[in-house]
Amino acid sequence: MTNGQRLKAIYSILRKILIKPSSIFLVLKDETEYESYLLKKYGKTQLPTVDINNFLQNGTAEVNHFTFLDGSSLLTDLALLKSVAASYKKCDYMEIGTWRGESILNVADTGANCTSVNLSPEDIIAMGMNEKYAHLHGCLIPDKNNIKSVYANSLTFDFGTLNQKYDLIFVDGDHSYEAVKSDSAKVYELLKDDNSMIIWHDYGYNPETPRHSVIAAILDGLPDETHQYLYHVSNTICAVFTRRNLKSIVLESPVEPDKVFSVQLKNIPFKH
Ligand SMILES: C[S@@+](CC[C@H](N)C(=O)[O-])C[C@H]1O[C@@H](n2cnc3c(N)ncnc32)[C@H](O)[C@@H]1O
């Protein structure tokens, strides 16, 4: 690294911290520290893993509105989300973090009542992010009467103003420790009843590698009595909160596959 590159890196770190103070934790606390923190506080560094087939209907799901572009969830993440939503009679669904709309559109296709909470394009630009990126938010979402968009920062938003409880909540906004902890604590209060579920994205960097900062944030954000109901879902990078009685294993990487998926692709031209 040249001195010029070093200065550029320092400048960009300082700029990031000024725009978003919580990103200082990216510098101060790396993933290894969160791993030791988890071990010390909770005696574990990952959640027990449950089979995705607990949630898919007959082992199948159809995922649509998928762009295969940057920021997309995994196909299996969306299959999980859609299948869980479909398991409720008329699911009341809320998500934090919508980006182009891939997750909410898949859930909306099940007939669910959907609410998206996402930063507004103006907030995104004010945070120093690219204008085109800001304006592409929600670009896939047509006028759908079962999708309501709320433009807000989940860290400061009063979710009580939504005046609603939910069957399923997807947490997929800011993935920093502080934000996931705050989002988890807030959404837990919005669950409708004992059958309600929370799904978190980015439980792992991939389906075999846990992201310790996110796990620490989920555990720290939720009351201790709920920790027994937290799982990682196999073949996904999602964690779930469910009071269903599920058989789990301690996942050891590298995983020996016990299933393969068949995927059929069809692309449909799209105009924003
Ligand atoms: C990974 S994307 C969501 C992807 C989407 N759930 C999907 O699967 O298609 C994360 C989104 O969270 C939004 N976001 C980030 N921080 C946020 C915050 N503090 N409050 C609300 N939304 C936030 C970003 O604008 C971005 O669109």
PDB file of N, CA, C and O in Angstrom, residues 11-82:
ATOM      1  N   TYR A  11      -8.999   8.715   5.115  1.00  0.00           N
ATOM      2  CA  TYR A  11     -10.022   9.729   4.831  1.00  0.00           C
ATOM      3  C   TYR A  11     -11.399   9.084   4.700  1.00  0.00           C
ATOM      4  O   TYR A  11     -12.387   9.554   5.251  1.00  0.00           O
ATOM      5  N   SER A  12     -11.446   7.950   3.982  1.00  0.00           N
ATOM      6  CA  SER A  12     -12.773   7.352   3.756  1.00  0.00           C
ATOM      7  C   SER A  12     -13.348   6.755   5.045  1.00  0.00           C
ATOM      8  O   SER A  12     -14.546   6.788   5.275  1.00  0.00           O
ATOM      9  N   ILE A  13     -12.469   6.257   5.956  1.00  0.00           N
ATOM     10  CA  ILE A  13     -12.959   5.752   7.253  1.00  0.00           C
ATOM     11  C   ILE A  13     -13.524   6.915   8.078  1.00  0.00           C
ATOM     12  O   ILE A  13     -14.629   6.842   8.612  1.00  0.00           O
ATOM     13  N   LEU A  14     -12.760   8.043   8.130  1.00  0.00           N
ATOM     14  CA  LEU A  14     -13.224   9.196   8.924  1.00  0.00           C
ATOM     15  C   LEU A  14     -14.534   9.743   8.375  1.00  0.00           C
ATOM     16  O   LEU A  14     -15.454  10.081   9.121  1.00  0.00           O
ATOM     17  N   ARG A  15     -14.647   9.782   7.039  1.00  0.00           N
ATOM     18  CA  ARG A  15     -15.869  10.302   6.402  1.00  0.00           C
ATOM     19  C   ARG A  15     -17.056   9.415   6.770  1.00  0.00           C
ATOM     20  O   ARG A  15     -18.127   9.889   7.126  1.00  0.00           O
ATOM     21  N   LYS A  16     -16.823   8.093   6.733  1.00  0.00           N
ATOM     22  CA  LYS A  16     -17.891   7.148   7.064  1.00  0.00           C
ATOM     23  C   LYS A  16     -18.349   7.344   8.515  1.00  0.00           C
ATOM     24  O   LYS A  16     -19.542   7.335   8.808  1.00  0.00           O
ATOM     25  N   ILE A  17     -17.383   7.541   9.406  1.00  0.00           N
ATOM     26  CA  ILE A  17     -17.737   7.697  10.825  1.00  0.00           C
ATOM     27  C   ILE A  17     -18.513   8.996  11.039  1.00  0.00           C
ATOM     28  O   ILE A  17     -19.461   9.042  11.815  1.00  0.00           O
ATOM     29  N   LEU A  18     -18.116  10.058  10.276  1.00  0.00           N
ATOM     30  CA  LEU A  18     -18.830  11.333  10.416  1.00  0.00           C
ATOM     31  C   LEU A  18     -20.265  11.207   9.930  1.00  0.00           C
ATOM     32  O   LEU A  18     -21.205  11.666  10.572  1.00  0.00           O
ATOM     33  N   ILE A  19     -20.431  10.510   8.788  1.00  0.00           N
ATOM     34  CA  ILE A  19     -21.784  10.356   8.221  1.00  0.00           C
ATOM     35  C   ILE A  19     -22.609   9.411   9.074  1.00  0.00           C
ATOM     36  O   ILE A  19     -23.779   9.630   9.336  1.00  0.00           O
ATOM     37  N   LYS A  20     -21.972   8.333   9.526  1.00  0.00           N
ATOM     38  CA  LYS A  20     -22.718   7.324  10.275  1.00  0.00           C
ATOM     39  C   LYS A  20     -21.897   6.920  11.500  1.00  0.00           C
ATOM     40  O   LYS A  20     -21.057   6.018  11.426  1.00  0.00           O
ATOM     41  N   PRO A  21     -22.110   7.622  12.635  1.00  0.00           N
ATOM     42  CA  PRO A  21     -21.256   7.393  13.812  1.00  0.00           C
ATOM     43  C   PRO A  21     -21.182   5.928  14.237  1.00  0.00           C
ATOM     44  O   PRO A  21     -20.154   5.475  14.702  1.00  0.00           O
ATOM     45  N   SER A  22     -22.272   5.147  14.038  1.00  0.00           N
ATOM     46  CA  SER A  22     -22.238   3.756  14.509  1.00  0.00           C
ATOM     47  C   SER A  22     -21.188   2.922  13.771  1.00  0.00           C
ATOM     48  O   SER A  22     -20.777   1.875  14.248  1.00  0.00           O
ATOM     49  N   SER A  23     -20.720   3.413  12.596  1.00  0.00           N
ATOM     50  CA  SER A  23     -19.741   2.610  11.863  1.00  0.00           C
ATOM     51  C   SER A  23     -18.380   2.600  12.563  1.00  0.00           C
ATOM     52  O   SER A  23     -17.499   1.842  12.185  1.00  0.00           O
ATOM     53  N   ILE A  24     -18.206   3.431  13.613  1.00  0.00           N
ATOM     54  CA  ILE A  24     -16.947   3.385  14.366  1.00  0.00           C
ATOM     55  C   ILE A  24     -16.722   1.977  14.946  1.00  0.00           C
ATOM     56  O   ILE A  24     -15.596   1.521  15.103  1.00  0.00           O
ATOM     57  N   PHE A  25     -17.836   1.275  15.215  1.00  0.00           N
ATOM     58  CA  PHE A  25     -17.712  -0.066  15.782  1.00  0.00           C
ATOM     59  C   PHE A  25     -17.094  -1.047  14.781  1.00  0.00           C
ATOM     60  O   PHE A  25     -16.526  -2.051  15.158  1.00  0.00           O
ATOM     61  N   LEU A  26     -17.213  -0.706  13.491  1.00  0.00           N
ATOM     62  CA  LEU A  26     -16.578  -1.561  12.486  1.00  0.00           C
ATOM     63  C   LEU A  26     -15.073  -1.506  12.665  1.00  0.00           C
ATOM     64  O   LEU A  26     -14.349  -2.458  12.412  1.00  0.00           O
ATOM     65  N   VAL A  27     -14.589  -0.337  13.101  1.00  0.00           N
ATOM     66  CA  VAL A  27     -13.152  -0.166  13.277  1.00  0.00           C
ATOM     67  C   VAL A  27     -12.729  -0.719  14.639  1.00  0.00           C
ATOM     68  O   VAL A  27     -11.728  -1.411  14.761  1.00  0.00           O
ATOM     69  N   LEU A  28     -13.542  -0.399  15.672  1.00  0.00           N
ATOM     70  CA  LEU A  28     -13.149  -0.774  17.029  1.00  0.00           C
ATOM     71  C   LEU A  28     -13.353  -2.256  17.333  1.00  0.00           C
ATOM     72  O   LEU A  28     -12.605  -2.869  18.056  1.00  0.00           O
ATOM     73  N   LYS A  29     -14.426  -2.804  16.796  1.00  0.00           N
ATOM     74  CA  LYS A  29     -14.783  -4.157  17.190  1.00  0.00           C
ATOM     75  C   LYS A  29     -14.843  -5.032  15.957  1.00  0.00           C
ATOM     76  O   LYS A  29     -15.738  -4.876  15.135  1.00  0.00           O
ATOM     77  N   ASP A  30     -13.902  -5.886  15.752  1.00  0.00           N
ATOM     78  CA  ASP A  30     -13.986  -6.728  14.573  1.00  0.00           C
ATOM     79  C   ASP A  30     -14.727  -8.011  14.942  1.00  0.00           C
ATOM     80  O   ASP A  30     -15.070  -8.253  16.090  1.00  0.00           O
ATOM     81  N   GLU A  31     -14.941  -8.825  13.944  1.00  0.00           N
ATOM     82  CA  GLU A  31     -15.746 -10.036  14.135  1.00  0.00           C
ATOM     83  C   GLU A  31     -15.170 -10.983  15.183  1.00  0.00           C
ATOM     84  O   GLU A  31     -15.897 -11.634  15.913  1.00  0.00           O
ATOM     85  N   THR A  32     -13.830 -11.039  15.275  1.00  0.00           N
ATOM     86  CA  THR A  32     -13.199 -11.950  16.241  1.00  0.00           C
ATOM     87  C   THR A  32     -13.579 -11.546  17.660  1.00  0.00           C
ATOM     88  O   THR A  32     -13.791 -12.390  18.527  1.00  0.00           O
ATOM     89  N   GLU A  33     -13.673 -10.214  17.875  1.00  0.00           N
ATOM     90  CA  GLU A  33     -14.050  -9.754  19.217  1.00  0.00           C
ATOM     91  C   GLU A  33     -15.468 -10.164  19.552  1.00  0.00           C
ATOM     92  O   GLU A  33     -15.770 -10.524  20.686  1.00  0.00           O
ATOM     93  N   TYR A  34     -16.363 -10.102  18.558  1.00  0.00           N
ATOM     94  CA  TYR A  34     -17.748 -10.516  18.809  1.00  0.00           C
ATOM     95  C   TYR A  34     -17.820 -12.015  19.083  1.00  0.00           C
ATOM     96  O   TYR A  34     -18.651 -12.474  19.852  1.00  0.00           O
ATOM     97  N   GLU A  35     -16.928 -12.766  18.454  1.00  0.00           N
ATOM     98  CA  GLU A  35     -16.922 -14.220  18.686  1.00  0.00           C
ATOM     99  C   GLU A  35     -16.546 -14.498  20.146  1.00  0.00           C
ATOM    100  O   GLU A  35     -17.222 -15.266  20.843  1.00  0.00           O
ATOM    101  N   SER A  36     -15.505 -13.820  20.648  1.00  0.00           N
ATOM    102  CA  SER A  36     -15.099 -14.024  22.050  1.00  0.00           C
ATOM    103  C   SER A  36     -16.192 -13.510  22.987  1.00  0.00           C
ATOM    104  O   SER A  36     -16.464 -14.112  24.025  1.00  0.00           O
ATOM    105  N   TYR A  37     -16.806 -12.391  22.619  1.00  0.00           N
ATOM    106  CA  TYR A  37     -17.884 -11.813  23.429  1.00  0.00           C
ATOM    107  C   TYR A  37     -19.029 -12.814  23.577  1.00  0.00           C
ATOM    108  O   TYR A  37     -19.543 -13.053  24.682  1.00  0.00           O
ATOM    109  N   LEU A  38     -19.410 -13.431  22.456  1.00  0.00           N
ATOM    110  CA  LEU A  38     -20.512 -14.409  22.479  1.00  0.00           C
ATOM    111  C   LEU A  38     -20.172 -15.595  23.370  1.00  0.00           C
ATOM    112  O   LEU A  38     -20.987 -16.059  24.169  1.00  0.00           O
ATOM    113  N   LEU A  39     -18.945 -16.077  23.214  1.00  0.00           N
ATOM    114  CA  LEU A  39     -18.511 -17.248  23.983  1.00  0.00           C
ATOM    115  C   LEU A  39     -18.545 -16.938  25.485  1.00  0.00           C
ATOM    116  O   LEU A  39     -19.034 -17.743  26.287  1.00  0.00           O
ATOM    117  N   LYS A  40     -18.058 -15.746  25.821  1.00  0.00           N
ATOM    118  CA  LYS A  40     -17.992 -15.355  27.226  1.00  0.00           C
ATOM    119  C   LYS A  40     -19.397 -15.129  27.797  1.00  0.00           C
ATOM    120  O   LYS A  40     -19.720 -15.606  28.883  1.00  0.00           O
ATOM    121  N   LYS A  41     -20.229 -14.434  27.056  1.00  0.00           N
ATOM    122  CA  LYS A  41     -21.541 -14.062  27.603  1.00  0.00           C
ATOM    123  C   LYS A  41     -22.571 -15.185  27.480  1.00  0.00           C
ATOM    124  O   LYS A  41     -23.391 -15.377  28.362  1.00  0.00           O
ATOM    125  N   TYR A  42     -22.552 -15.906  26.361  1.00  0.00           N
ATOM    126  CA  TYR A  42     -23.618 -16.884  26.111  1.00  0.00           C
ATOM    127  C   TYR A  42     -23.126 -18.328  26.029  1.00  0.00           C
ATOM    128  O   TYR A  42     -23.929 -19.245  25.842  1.00  0.00           O
ATOM    129  N   GLY A  43     -21.813 -18.532  26.061  1.00  0.00           N
ATOM    130  CA  GLY A  43     -21.265 -19.884  25.999  1.00  0.00           C
ATOM    131  C   GLY A  43     -21.446 -20.542  24.640  1.00  0.00           C
ATOM    132  O   GLY A  43     -21.350 -21.762  24.504  1.00  0.00           O
ATOM    133  N   LYS A  44     -21.731 -19.750  23.603  1.00  0.00           N
ATOM    134  CA  LYS A  44     -21.854 -20.311  22.253  1.00  0.00           C
ATOM    135  C   LYS A  44     -21.561 -19.224  21.230  1.00  0.00           C
ATOM    136  O   LYS A  44     -21.678 -18.029  21.543  1.00  0.00           O
ATOM    137  N   THR A  45     -21.171 -19.635  20.040  1.00  0.00           N
ATOM    138  CA  THR A  45     -20.828 -18.646  19.011  1.00  0.00           C
ATOM    139  C   THR A  45     -21.748 -18.745  17.798  1.00  0.00           C
ATOM    140  O   THR A  45     -21.545 -18.053  16.810  1.00  0.00           O
ATOM    141  N   GLN A  46     -22.705 -19.633  17.864  1.00  0.00           N
ATOM    142  CA  GLN A  46     -23.665 -19.739  16.761  1.00  0.00           C
ATOM    143  C   GLN A  46     -24.991 -20.248  17.317  1.00  0.00           C
ATOM    144  O   GLN A  46     -25.044 -20.729  18.456  1.00  0.00           O
ATOM    145  N   LEU A  47     -26.036 -20.126  16.512  1.00  0.00           N
ATOM    146  CA  LEU A  47     -27.348 -20.633  16.923  1.00  0.00           C
ATOM    147  C   LEU A  47     -27.484 -22.073  16.437  1.00  0.00           C
ATOM    148  O   LEU A  47     -26.837 -22.459  15.453  1.00  0.00           O
ATOM    149  N   PRO A  48     -28.342 -22.884  17.087  1.00  0.00           N
ATOM    150  CA  PRO A  48     -28.590 -24.221  16.563  1.00  0.00           C
ATOM    151  C   PRO A  48     -29.239 -24.120  15.176  1.00  0.00           C
ATOM    152  O   PRO A  48     -29.985 -23.171  14.918  1.00  0.00           O
ATOM    153  N   THR A  49     -28.948 -25.070  14.327  1.00  0.00           N
ATOM    154  CA  THR A  49     -29.470 -25.024  12.948  1.00  0.00           C
ATOM    155  C   THR A  49     -30.653 -25.963  12.779  1.00  0.00           C
ATOM    156  O   THR A  49     -30.596 -27.125  13.200  1.00  0.00           O
ATOM    157  N   VAL A  50     -31.743 -25.436  12.167  1.00  0.00           N
ATOM    158  CA  VAL A  50     -32.894 -26.287  11.846  1.00  0.00           C
ATOM    159  C   VAL A  50     -32.994 -26.425  10.330  1.00  0.00           C
ATOM    160  O   VAL A  50     -32.554 -25.549   9.585  1.00  0.00           O
ATOM    161  N   ASP A  51     -33.587 -27.528   9.900  1.00  0.00           N
ATOM    162  CA  ASP A  51     -33.676 -27.824   8.474  1.00  0.00           C
ATOM    163  C   ASP A  51     -34.666 -26.891   7.781  1.00  0.00           C
ATOM    164  O   ASP A  51     -35.780 -26.683   8.288  1.00  0.00           O
ATOM    165  N   ILE A  52     -34.310 -26.364   6.628  1.00  0.00           N
ATOM    166  CA  ILE A  52     -35.201 -25.475   5.867  1.00  0.00           C
ATOM    167  C   ILE A  52     -36.515 -26.182   5.524  1.00  0.00           C
ATOM    168  O   ILE A  52     -37.555 -25.540   5.376  1.00  0.00           O
ATOM    169  N   ASN A  53     -36.475 -27.522   5.447  1.00  0.00           N
ATOM    170  CA  ASN A  53     -37.700 -28.260   5.108  1.00  0.00           C
ATOM    171  C   ASN A  53     -38.785 -28.147   6.180  1.00  0.00           C
ATOM    172  O   ASN A  53     -39.931 -28.471   5.925  1.00  0.00           O
ATOM    173  N   ASN A  54     -38.417 -27.661   7.385  1.00  0.00           N
ATOM    174  CA  ASN A  54     -39.447 -27.386   8.391  1.00  0.00           C
ATOM    175  C   ASN A  54     -40.388 -26.280   7.928  1.00  0.00           C
ATOM    176  O   ASN A  54     -41.476 -26.114   8.489  1.00  0.00           O
ATOM    177  N   PHE A  55     -39.947 -25.485   6.974  1.00  0.00           N
ATOM    178  CA  PHE A  55     -40.723 -24.303   6.582  1.00  0.00           C
ATOM    179  C   PHE A  55     -41.251 -24.374   5.150  1.00  0.00           C
ATOM    180  O   PHE A  55     -42.271 -23.784   4.839  1.00  0.00           O
ATOM    181  N   LEU A  56     -40.526 -25.079   4.256  1.00  0.00           N
ATOM    182  CA  LEU A  56     -40.983 -25.172   2.855  1.00  0.00           C
ATOM    183  C   LEU A  56     -42.179 -26.103   2.794  1.00  0.00           C
ATOM    184  O   LEU A  56     -42.299 -27.028   3.597  1.00  0.00           O
ATOM    185  N   GLN A  57     -43.067 -25.861   1.828  1.00  0.00           N
ATOM    186  CA  GLN A  57     -44.201 -26.769   1.675  1.00  0.00           C
ATOM    187  C   GLN A  57     -43.806 -27.891   0.722  1.00  0.00           C
ATOM    188  O   GLN A  57     -43.507 -27.634  -0.440  1.00  0.00           O
ATOM    189  N   ASN A  58     -43.777 -29.121   1.245  1.00  0.00           N
ATOM    190  CA  ASN A  58     -43.328 -30.302   0.489  1.00  0.00           C
ATOM    191  C   ASN A  58     -41.960 -30.089  -0.148  1.00  0.00           C
ATOM    192  O   ASN A  58     -41.709 -30.544  -1.265  1.00  0.00           O
ATOM    193  N   GLY A  59     -41.111 -29.374   0.534  1.00  0.00           N
ATOM    194  CA  GLY A  59     -39.733 -29.179   0.043  1.00  0.00           C
ATOM    195  C   GLY A  59     -39.627 -28.254  -1.152  1.00  0.00           C
ATOM    196  O   GLY A  59     -38.563 -28.153  -1.766  1.00  0.00           O
ATOM    197  N   THR A  60     -40.725 -27.557  -1.491  1.00  0.00           N
ATOM    198  CA  THR A  60     -40.672 -26.711  -2.693  1.00  0.00           C
ATOM    199  C   THR A  60     -41.094 -25.276  -2.389  1.00  0.00           C
ATOM    200  O   THR A  60     -41.774 -25.011  -1.394  1.00  0.00           O
ATOM    201  N   ALA A  61     -40.707 -24.380  -3.290  1.00  0.00           N
ATOM    202  CA  ALA A  61     -41.130 -22.971  -3.207  1.00  0.00           C
ATOM    203  C   ALA A  61     -40.842 -22.346  -4.565  1.00  0.00           C
ATOM    204  O   ALA A  61     -39.927 -22.792  -5.266  1.00  0.00           O
ATOM    205  N   GLU A  62     -41.615 -21.334  -4.916  1.00  0.00           N
ATOM    206  CA  GLU A  62     -41.333 -20.624  -6.167  1.00  0.00           C
ATOM    207  C   GLU A  62     -40.922 -19.198  -5.813  1.00  0.00           C
ATOM    208  O   GLU A  62     -41.628 -18.521  -5.067  1.00  0.00           O
ATOM    209  N   VAL A  63     -39.778 -18.783  -6.299  1.00  0.00           N
ATOM    210  CA  VAL A  63     -39.303 -17.418  -6.013  1.00  0.00           C
ATOM    211  C   VAL A  63     -39.393 -16.603  -7.300  1.00  0.00           C
ATOM    212  O   VAL A  63     -38.949 -17.056  -8.357  1.00  0.00           O
ATOM    213  N   ASN A  64     -39.975 -15.426  -7.203  1.00  0.00           N
ATOM    214  CA  ASN A  64     -40.088 -14.547  -8.374  1.00  0.00           C
ATOM    215  C   ASN A  64     -39.420 -13.202  -8.087  1.00  0.00           C
ATOM    216  O   ASN A  64     -38.875 -13.014  -7.005  1.00  0.00           O
ATOM    217  N   HIS A  65     -39.497 -12.275  -9.036  1.00  0.00           N
ATOM    218  CA  HIS A  65     -38.997 -10.896  -8.860  1.00  0.00           C
ATOM    219  C   HIS A  65     -37.516 -10.881  -8.471  1.00  0.00           C
ATOM    220  O   HIS A  65     -37.085 -10.020  -7.704  1.00  0.00           O
ATOM    221  N   PHE A  66     -36.750 -11.827  -8.949  1.00  0.00           N
ATOM    222  CA  PHE A  66     -35.359 -11.967  -8.500  1.00  0.00           C
ATOM    223  C   PHE A  66     -34.416 -11.403  -9.562  1.00  0.00           C
ATOM    224  O   PHE A  66     -34.491 -11.793 -10.721  1.00  0.00           O
ATOM    225  N   THR A  67     -33.536 -10.486  -9.157  1.00  0.00           N
ATOM    226  CA  THR A  67     -32.690  -9.819 -10.162  1.00  0.00           C
ATOM    227  C   THR A  67     -31.297 -10.434 -10.307  1.00  0.00           C
ATOM    228  O   THR A  67     -30.600 -10.142 -11.276  1.00  0.00           O
ATOM    229  N   PHE A  68     -30.866 -11.223  -9.345  1.00  0.00           N
ATOM    230  CA  PHE A  68     -29.471 -11.705  -9.338  1.00  0.00           C
ATOM    231  C   PHE A  68     -28.503 -10.529  -9.418  1.00  0.00           C
ATOM    232  O   PHE A  68     -27.493 -10.596 -10.106  1.00  0.00           O
ATOM    233  N   LEU A  69     -28.846  -9.422  -8.746  1.00  0.00           N
ATOM    234  CA  LEU A  69     -27.945  -8.257  -8.731  1.00  0.00           C
ATOM    235  C   LEU A  69     -27.464  -8.018  -7.306  1.00  0.00           C
ATOM    236  O   LEU A  69     -27.861  -8.726  -6.375  1.00  0.00           O
ATOM    237  N   ASP A  70     -26.637  -6.978  -7.139  1.00  0.00           N
ATOM    238  CA  ASP A  70     -26.026  -6.711  -5.834  1.00  0.00           C
ATOM    239  C   ASP A  70     -27.099  -6.439  -4.759  1.00  0.00           C
ATOM    240  O   ASP A  70     -28.048  -5.690  -4.998  1.00  0.00           O
ATOM    241  N   GLY A  71     -26.940  -7.060  -3.610  1.00  0.00           N
ATOM    242  CA  GLY A  71     -27.858  -6.808  -2.490  1.00  0.00           C
ATOM    243  C   GLY A  71     -29.040  -7.750  -2.450  1.00  0.00           C
ATOM    244  O   GLY A  71     -29.880  -7.651  -1.556  1.00  0.00           O
ATOM    245  N   SER A  72     -29.129  -8.660  -3.439  1.00  0.00           N
ATOM    246  CA  SER A  72     -30.224  -9.639  -3.392  1.00  0.00           C
ATOM    247  C   SER A  72     -29.966 -10.623  -2.264  1.00  0.00           C
ATOM    248  O   SER A  72     -28.823 -10.967  -1.972  1.00  0.00           O
ATOM    249  N   SER A  73     -31.061 -11.113  -1.662  1.00  0.00           N
ATOM    250  CA  SER A  73     -30.934 -12.203  -0.699  1.00  0.00           C
ATOM    251  C   SER A  73     -30.650 -13.487  -1.488  1.00  0.00           C
ATOM    252  O   SER A  73     -30.696 -13.489  -2.717  1.00  0.00           O
ATOM    253  N   LEU A  74     -30.394 -14.583  -0.785  1.00  0.00           N
ATOM    254  CA  LEU A  74     -30.239 -15.860  -1.488  1.00  0.00           C
ATOM    255  C   LEU A  74     -31.624 -16.353  -1.905  1.00  0.00           C
ATOM    256  O   LEU A  74     -32.634 -16.027  -1.269  1.00  0.00           O
ATOM    257  N   LEU A  75     -31.672 -17.164  -2.941  1.00  0.00           N
ATOM    258  CA  LEU A  75     -32.961 -17.750  -3.364  1.00  0.00           C
ATOM    259  C   LEU A  75     -33.601 -18.507  -2.211  1.00  0.00           C
ATOM    260  O   LEU A  75     -34.811 -18.439  -1.997  1.00  0.00           O
ATOM    261  N   THR A  76     -32.775 -19.222  -1.451  1.00  0.00           N
ATOM    262  CA  THR A  76     -33.319 -20.000  -0.331  1.00  0.00           C
ATOM    263  C   THR A  76     -33.841 -19.083   0.791  1.00  0.00           C
ATOM    264  O   THR A  76     -34.802 -19.436   1.474  1.00  0.00           O
ATOM    265  N   ASP A  77     -33.228 -17.892   0.960  1.00  0.00           N
ATOM    266  CA  ASP A  77     -33.730 -16.942   1.968  1.00  0.00           C
ATOM    267  C   ASP A  77     -35.144 -16.506   1.591  1.00  0.00           C
ATOM    268  O   ASP A  77     -36.043 -16.447   2.434  1.00  0.00           O
ATOM    269  N   LEU A  78     -35.320 -16.201   0.304  1.00  0.00           N
ATOM    270  CA  LEU A  78     -36.635 -15.726  -0.144  1.00  0.00           C
ATOM    271  C   LEU A  78     -37.654 -16.866  -0.122  1.00  0.00           C
ATOM    272  O   LEU A  78     -38.829 -16.657   0.182  1.00  0.00           O
ATOM    273  N   ALA A  79     -37.186 -18.083  -0.420  1.00  0.00           N
ATOM    274  CA  ALA A  79     -38.082 -19.249  -0.365  1.00  0.00           C
ATOM    275  C   ALA A  79     -38.566 -19.446   1.076  1.00  0.00           C
ATOM    276  O   ALA A  79     -39.746 -19.712   1.321  1.00  0.00           O
ATOM    277  N   LEU A  80     -37.653 -19.277   2.035  1.00  0.00           N
ATOM    278  CA  LEU A  80     -38.013 -19.404   3.449  1.00  0.00           C
ATOM    279  C   LEU A  80     -39.050 -18.348   3.836  1.00  0.00           C
ATOM    280  O   LEU A  80     -40.095 -18.656   4.419  1.00  0.00           O
ATOM    281  N   LEU A  81     -38.759 -17.119   3.474  1.00  0.00           N
ATOM    282  CA  LEU A  81     -39.627 -15.989   3.827  1.00  0.00           C
ATOM    283  C   LEU A  81     -41.034 -16.178   3.252  1.00  0.00           C
ATOM    284  O   LEU A  81     -42.049 -16.027   3.944  1.00  0.00           O
ATOM    285  N   LYS A  82     -41.067 -16.525   1.969  1.00  0.00           N
ATOM    286  CA  LYS A  82     -42.351 -16.673   1.281  1.00  0.00           C
ATOM    287  C   LYS A  82     -43.141 -17.849   1.857  1.00  0.00           C
ATOM    288  O   LYS A  82     -44.357 -17.752   2.065  1.00  0.00           O
TER     289      LYS A  82
END
